PDB file of C-alpha atoms in Angstrom:
ATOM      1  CA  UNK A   3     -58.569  62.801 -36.535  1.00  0.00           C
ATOM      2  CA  UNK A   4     -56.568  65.841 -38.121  1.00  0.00           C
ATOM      3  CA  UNK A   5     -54.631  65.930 -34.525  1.00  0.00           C
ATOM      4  CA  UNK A   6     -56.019  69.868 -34.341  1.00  0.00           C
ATOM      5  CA  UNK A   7     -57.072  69.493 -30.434  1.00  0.00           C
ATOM      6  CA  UNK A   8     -57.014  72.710 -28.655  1.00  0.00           C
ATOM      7  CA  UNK A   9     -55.933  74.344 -31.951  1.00  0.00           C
ATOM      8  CA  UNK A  10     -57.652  77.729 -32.038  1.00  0.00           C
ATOM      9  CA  UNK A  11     -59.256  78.322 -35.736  1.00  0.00           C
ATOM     10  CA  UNK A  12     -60.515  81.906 -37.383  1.00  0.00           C
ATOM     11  CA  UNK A  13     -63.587  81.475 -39.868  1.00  0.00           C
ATOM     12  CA  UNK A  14     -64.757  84.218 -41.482  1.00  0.00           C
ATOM     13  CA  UNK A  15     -68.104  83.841 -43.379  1.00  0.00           C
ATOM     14  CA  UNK A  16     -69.057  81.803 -40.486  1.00  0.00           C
ATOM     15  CA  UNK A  17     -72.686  82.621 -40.816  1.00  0.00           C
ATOM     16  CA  UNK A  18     -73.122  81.249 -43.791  1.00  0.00           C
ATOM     17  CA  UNK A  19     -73.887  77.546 -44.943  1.00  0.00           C
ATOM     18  CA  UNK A  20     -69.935  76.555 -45.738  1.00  0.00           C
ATOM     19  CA  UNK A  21     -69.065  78.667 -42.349  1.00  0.00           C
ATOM     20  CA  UNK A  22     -71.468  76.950 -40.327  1.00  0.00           C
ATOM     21  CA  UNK A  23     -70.295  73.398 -41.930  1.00  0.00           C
ATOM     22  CA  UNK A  24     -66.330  74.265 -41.274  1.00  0.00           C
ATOM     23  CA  UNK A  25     -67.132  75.079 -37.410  1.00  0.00           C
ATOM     24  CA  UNK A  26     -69.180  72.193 -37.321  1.00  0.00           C
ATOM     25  CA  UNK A  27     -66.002  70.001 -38.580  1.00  0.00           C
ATOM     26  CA  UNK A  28     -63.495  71.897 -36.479  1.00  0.00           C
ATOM     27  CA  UNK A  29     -65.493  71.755 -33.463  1.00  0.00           C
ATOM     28  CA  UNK A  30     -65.788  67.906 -34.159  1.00  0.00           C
ATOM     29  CA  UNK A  31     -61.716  67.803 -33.937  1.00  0.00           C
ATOM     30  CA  UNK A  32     -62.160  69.586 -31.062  1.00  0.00           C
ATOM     31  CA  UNK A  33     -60.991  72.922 -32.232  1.00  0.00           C
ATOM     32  CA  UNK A  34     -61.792  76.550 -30.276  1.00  0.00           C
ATOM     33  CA  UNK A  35     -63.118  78.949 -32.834  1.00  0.00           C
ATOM     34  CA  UNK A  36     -63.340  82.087 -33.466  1.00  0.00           C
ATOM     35  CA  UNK A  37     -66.288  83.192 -35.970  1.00  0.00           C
ATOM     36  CA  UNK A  38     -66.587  86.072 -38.066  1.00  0.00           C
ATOM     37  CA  UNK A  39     -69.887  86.839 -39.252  1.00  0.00           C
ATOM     38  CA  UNK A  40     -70.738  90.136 -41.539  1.00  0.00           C
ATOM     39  CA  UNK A  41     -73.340  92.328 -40.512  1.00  0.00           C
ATOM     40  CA  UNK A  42     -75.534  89.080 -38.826  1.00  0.00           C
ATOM     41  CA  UNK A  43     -73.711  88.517 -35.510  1.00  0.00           C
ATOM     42  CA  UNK A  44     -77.139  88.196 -33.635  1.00  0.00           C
ATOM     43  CA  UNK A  45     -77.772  85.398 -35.948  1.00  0.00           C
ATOM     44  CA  UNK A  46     -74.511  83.524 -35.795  1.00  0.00           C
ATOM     45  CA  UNK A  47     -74.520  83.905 -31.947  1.00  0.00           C
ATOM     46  CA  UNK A  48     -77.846  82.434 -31.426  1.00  0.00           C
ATOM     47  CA  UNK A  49     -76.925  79.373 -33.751  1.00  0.00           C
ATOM     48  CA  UNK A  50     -73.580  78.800 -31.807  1.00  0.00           C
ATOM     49  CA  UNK A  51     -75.775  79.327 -28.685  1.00  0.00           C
ATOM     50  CA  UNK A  52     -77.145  75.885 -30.209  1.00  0.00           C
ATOM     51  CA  UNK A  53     -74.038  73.871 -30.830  1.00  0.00           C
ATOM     52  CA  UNK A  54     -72.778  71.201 -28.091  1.00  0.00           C
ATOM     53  CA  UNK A  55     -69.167  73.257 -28.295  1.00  0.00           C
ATOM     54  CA  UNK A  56     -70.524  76.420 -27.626  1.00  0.00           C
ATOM     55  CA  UNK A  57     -68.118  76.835 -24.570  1.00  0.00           C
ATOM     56  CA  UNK A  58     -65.689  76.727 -26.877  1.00  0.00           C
ATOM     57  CA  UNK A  59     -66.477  79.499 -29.755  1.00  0.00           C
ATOM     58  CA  UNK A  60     -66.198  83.395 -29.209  1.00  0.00           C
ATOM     59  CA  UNK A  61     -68.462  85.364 -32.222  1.00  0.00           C
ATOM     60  CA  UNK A  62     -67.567  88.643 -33.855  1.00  0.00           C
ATOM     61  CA  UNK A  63     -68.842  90.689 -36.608  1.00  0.00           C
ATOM     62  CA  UNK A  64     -66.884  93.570 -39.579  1.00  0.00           C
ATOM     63  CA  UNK A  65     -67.152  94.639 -42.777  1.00  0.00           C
ATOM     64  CA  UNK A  66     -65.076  92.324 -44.048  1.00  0.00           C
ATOM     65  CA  UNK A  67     -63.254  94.776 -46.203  1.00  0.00           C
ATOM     66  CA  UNK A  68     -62.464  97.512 -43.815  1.00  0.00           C
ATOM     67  CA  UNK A  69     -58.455  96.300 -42.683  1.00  0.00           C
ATOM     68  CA  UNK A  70     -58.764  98.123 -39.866  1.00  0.00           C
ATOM     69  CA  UNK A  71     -61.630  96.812 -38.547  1.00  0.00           C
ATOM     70  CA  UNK A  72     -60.881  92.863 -39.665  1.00  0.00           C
ATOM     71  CA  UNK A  73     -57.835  93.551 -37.674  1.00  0.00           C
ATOM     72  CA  UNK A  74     -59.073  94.862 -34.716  1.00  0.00           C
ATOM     73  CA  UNK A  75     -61.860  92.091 -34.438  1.00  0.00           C
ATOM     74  CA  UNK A  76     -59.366  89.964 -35.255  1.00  0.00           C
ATOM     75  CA  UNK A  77     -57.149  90.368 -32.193  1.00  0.00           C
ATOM     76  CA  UNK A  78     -59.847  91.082 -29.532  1.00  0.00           C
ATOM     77  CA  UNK A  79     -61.009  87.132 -30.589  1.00  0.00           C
ATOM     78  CA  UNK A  80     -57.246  86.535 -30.701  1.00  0.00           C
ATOM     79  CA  UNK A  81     -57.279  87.636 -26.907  1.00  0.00           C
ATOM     80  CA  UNK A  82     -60.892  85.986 -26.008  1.00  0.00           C
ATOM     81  CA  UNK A  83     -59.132  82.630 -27.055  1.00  0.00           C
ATOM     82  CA  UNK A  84     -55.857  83.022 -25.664  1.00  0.00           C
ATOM     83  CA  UNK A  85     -54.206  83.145 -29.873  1.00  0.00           C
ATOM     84  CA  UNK A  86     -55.124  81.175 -32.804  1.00  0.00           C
ATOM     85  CA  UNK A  87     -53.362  78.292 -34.727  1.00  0.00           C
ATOM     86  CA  UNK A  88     -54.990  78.818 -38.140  1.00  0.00           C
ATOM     87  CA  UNK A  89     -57.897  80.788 -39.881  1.00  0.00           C
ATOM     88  CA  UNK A  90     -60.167  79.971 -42.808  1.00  0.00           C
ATOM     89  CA  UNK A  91     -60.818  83.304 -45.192  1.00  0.00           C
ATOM     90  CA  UNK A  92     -64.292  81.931 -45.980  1.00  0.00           C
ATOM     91  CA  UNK A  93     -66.399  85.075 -46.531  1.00  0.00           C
ATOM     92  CA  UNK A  94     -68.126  86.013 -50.108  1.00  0.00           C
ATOM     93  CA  UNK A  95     -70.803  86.854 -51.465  1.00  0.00           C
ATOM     94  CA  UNK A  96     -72.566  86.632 -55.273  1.00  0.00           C
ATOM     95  CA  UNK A  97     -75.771  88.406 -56.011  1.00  0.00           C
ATOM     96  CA  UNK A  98     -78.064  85.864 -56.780  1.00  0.00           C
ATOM     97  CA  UNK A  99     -79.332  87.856 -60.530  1.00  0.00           C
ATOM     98  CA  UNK A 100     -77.350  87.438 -63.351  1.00  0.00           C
ATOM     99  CA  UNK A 101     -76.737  91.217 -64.975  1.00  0.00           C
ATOM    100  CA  UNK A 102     -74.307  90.858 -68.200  1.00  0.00           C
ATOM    101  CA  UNK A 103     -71.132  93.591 -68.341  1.00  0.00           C
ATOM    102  CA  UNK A 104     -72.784  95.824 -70.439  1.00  0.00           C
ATOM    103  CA  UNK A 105     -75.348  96.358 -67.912  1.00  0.00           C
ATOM    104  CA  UNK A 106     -73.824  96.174 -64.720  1.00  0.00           C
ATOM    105  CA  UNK A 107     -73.591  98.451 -61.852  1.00  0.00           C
ATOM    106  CA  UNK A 108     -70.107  99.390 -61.073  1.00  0.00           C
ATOM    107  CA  UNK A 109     -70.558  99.513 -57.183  1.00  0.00           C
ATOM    108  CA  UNK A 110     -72.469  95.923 -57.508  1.00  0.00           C
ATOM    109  CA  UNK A 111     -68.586  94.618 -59.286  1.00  0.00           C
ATOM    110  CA  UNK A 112     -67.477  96.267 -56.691  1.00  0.00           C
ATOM    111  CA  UNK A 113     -68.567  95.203 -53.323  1.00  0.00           C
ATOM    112  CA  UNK A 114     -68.106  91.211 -55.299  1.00  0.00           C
ATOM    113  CA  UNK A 115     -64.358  92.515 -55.265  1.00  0.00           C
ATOM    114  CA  UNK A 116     -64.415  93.757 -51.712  1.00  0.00           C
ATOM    115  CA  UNK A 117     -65.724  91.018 -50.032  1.00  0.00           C
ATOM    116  CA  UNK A 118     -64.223  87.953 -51.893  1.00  0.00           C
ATOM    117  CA  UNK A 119     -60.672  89.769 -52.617  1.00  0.00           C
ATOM    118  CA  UNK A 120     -60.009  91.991 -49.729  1.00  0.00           C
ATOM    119  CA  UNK A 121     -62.212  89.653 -47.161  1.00  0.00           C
ATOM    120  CA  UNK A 122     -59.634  86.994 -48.004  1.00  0.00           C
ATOM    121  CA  UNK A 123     -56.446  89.237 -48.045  1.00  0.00           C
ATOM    122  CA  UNK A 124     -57.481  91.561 -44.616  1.00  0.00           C
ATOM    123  CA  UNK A 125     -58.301  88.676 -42.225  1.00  0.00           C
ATOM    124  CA  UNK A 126     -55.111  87.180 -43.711  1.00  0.00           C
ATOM    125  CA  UNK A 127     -52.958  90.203 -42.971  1.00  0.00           C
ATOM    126  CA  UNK A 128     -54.545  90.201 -39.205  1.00  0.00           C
ATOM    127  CA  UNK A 129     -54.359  86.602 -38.719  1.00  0.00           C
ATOM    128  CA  UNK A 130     -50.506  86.451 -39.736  1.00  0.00           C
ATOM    129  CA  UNK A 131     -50.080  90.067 -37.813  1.00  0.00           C
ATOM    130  CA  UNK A 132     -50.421  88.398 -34.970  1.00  0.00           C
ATOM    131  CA  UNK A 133     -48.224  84.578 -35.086  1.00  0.00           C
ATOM    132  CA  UNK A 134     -44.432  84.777 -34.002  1.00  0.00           C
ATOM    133  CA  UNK A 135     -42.009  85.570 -36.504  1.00  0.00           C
ATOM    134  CA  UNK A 136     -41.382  81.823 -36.542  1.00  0.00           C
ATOM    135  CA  UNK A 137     -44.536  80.488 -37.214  1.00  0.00           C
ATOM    136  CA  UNK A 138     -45.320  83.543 -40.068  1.00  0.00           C
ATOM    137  CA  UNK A 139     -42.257  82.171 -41.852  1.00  0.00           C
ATOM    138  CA  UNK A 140     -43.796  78.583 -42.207  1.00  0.00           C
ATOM    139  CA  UNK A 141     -47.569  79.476 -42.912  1.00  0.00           C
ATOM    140  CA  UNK A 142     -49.029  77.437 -45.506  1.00  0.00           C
ATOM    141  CA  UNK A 143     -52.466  77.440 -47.340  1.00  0.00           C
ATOM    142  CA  UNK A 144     -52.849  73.733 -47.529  1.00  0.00           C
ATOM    143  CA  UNK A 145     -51.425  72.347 -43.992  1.00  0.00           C
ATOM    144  CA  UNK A 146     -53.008  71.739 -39.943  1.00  0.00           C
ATOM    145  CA  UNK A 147     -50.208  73.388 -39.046  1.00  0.00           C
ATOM    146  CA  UNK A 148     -50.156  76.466 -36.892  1.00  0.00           C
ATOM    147  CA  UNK A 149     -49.963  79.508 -38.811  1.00  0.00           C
ATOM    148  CA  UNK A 150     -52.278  77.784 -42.023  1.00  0.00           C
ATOM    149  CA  UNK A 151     -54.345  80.000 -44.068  1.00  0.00           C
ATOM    150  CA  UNK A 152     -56.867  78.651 -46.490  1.00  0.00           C
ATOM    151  CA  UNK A 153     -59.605  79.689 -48.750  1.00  0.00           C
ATOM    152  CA  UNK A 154     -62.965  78.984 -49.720  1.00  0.00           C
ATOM    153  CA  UNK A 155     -63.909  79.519 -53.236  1.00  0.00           C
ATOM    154  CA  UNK A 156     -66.171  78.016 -55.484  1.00  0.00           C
ATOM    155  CA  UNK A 157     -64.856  76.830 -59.175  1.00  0.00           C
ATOM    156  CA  UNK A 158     -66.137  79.319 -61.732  1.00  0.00           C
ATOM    157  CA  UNK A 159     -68.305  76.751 -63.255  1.00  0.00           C
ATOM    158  CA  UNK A 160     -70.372  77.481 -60.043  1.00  0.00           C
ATOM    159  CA  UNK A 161     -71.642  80.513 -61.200  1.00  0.00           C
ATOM    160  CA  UNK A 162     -71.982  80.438 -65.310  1.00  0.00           C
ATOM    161  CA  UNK A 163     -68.071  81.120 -65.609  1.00  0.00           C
ATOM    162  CA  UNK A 164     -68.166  84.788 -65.133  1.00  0.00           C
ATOM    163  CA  UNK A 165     -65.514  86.810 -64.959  1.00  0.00           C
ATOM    164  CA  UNK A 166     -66.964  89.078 -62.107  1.00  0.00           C
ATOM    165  CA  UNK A 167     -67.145  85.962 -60.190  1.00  0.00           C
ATOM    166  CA  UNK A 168     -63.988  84.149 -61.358  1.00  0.00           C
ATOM    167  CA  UNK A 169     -61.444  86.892 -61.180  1.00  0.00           C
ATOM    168  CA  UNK A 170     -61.489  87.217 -57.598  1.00  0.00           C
ATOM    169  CA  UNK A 171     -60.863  83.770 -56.353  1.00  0.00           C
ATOM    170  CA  UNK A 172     -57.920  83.956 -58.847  1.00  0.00           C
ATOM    171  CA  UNK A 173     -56.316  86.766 -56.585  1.00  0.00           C
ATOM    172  CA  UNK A 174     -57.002  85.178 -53.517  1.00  0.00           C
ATOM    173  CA  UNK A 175     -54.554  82.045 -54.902  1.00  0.00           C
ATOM    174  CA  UNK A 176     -51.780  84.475 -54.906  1.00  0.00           C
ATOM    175  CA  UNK A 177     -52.481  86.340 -51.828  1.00  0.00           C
ATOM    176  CA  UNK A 178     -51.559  82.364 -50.080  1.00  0.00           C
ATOM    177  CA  UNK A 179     -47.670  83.174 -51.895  1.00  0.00           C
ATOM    178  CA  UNK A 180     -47.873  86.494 -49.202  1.00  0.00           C
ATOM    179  CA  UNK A 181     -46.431  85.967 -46.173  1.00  0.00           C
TER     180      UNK A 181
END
């Protein structure tokens, strides 16, 4: 028991394996969530639809990368669940063919920036946007605290140790310093 009852958690990427898996847990401490899918709401609200804690889970989808609408979806499920406690920048994405530098298409480096940079950094912003000066000044990536951000990122061994791949989990380390 993580003593997180009641505590109202953000997960973005929540339609994918890892975001399914975090609700899950959360929901087990008995957790209301908020989940942010990308462009497969439909999907991520019929699953939920599913769960036992469904009562307890409001669904939204964004481009994860688009600040001002992350932080628009983020306060409307701020309001559906009366605030949140902590949130979980879990969104990315890696295209599953392996294309060396040389070849690469720029807007394919790109949208790997986007979503696994700025997906981490935007719901961040939003999330902290909307805690009480207070609770801003004590967030924390690695506490159950109110006001704790954390990340989900995959070593770089993961994925052949790529720098397209590797580079952006490195920013999102310093984006936890941000407050």
């Amino acid at each position: 028991d993580l003593d997180l009852h009641d505590h109202a958690v953000l997960i973005t990427g929540a339609n994918g394996g890892i975001g399914r898996a975090l609700a899950e847990a959360f929901a087990a401490e008995g957790c209301r969530l908020a989940l942010l899918a990308g462009t497969r709401r439909a999907e991520l609200e019929t699953w939920v639809a599913t769960r036992p804690w469904a009562d307890r889970a409001v669904c939204g989808a964004v481009e994860i990368a688009d600040v001002d609408a992350v932080s628009d979806v983020v306060g409307t499920l701020r309001r559906q669940l009366g605030g949140l406690d902590h949130a979980v920048a879990n969104a990315g994405t890696w295209p599953s063919d392996e294309v060396g530098l040389r070849d690469i298409d720029p807007g394919r480096v790109r949208r790997v920036i986007d979503v696994n940079l700025l997906g981490a950094m935007w719901p961040a912003r939003a999330f902290l946007a909307g805690l009480p000066e207070a609770a801003r000044a004590g967030a924390t990536a690695s506490s159950t605290r109110p006001g704790c951000i954390a990340d989900v990122v995959p070593s770089s061994r993961d994925h052949g140790n790529t720098p397209r791949w590797s580079s952006s989990p490195s920013a999102t380390k310093s984006l936890r310093r941000w407050k």
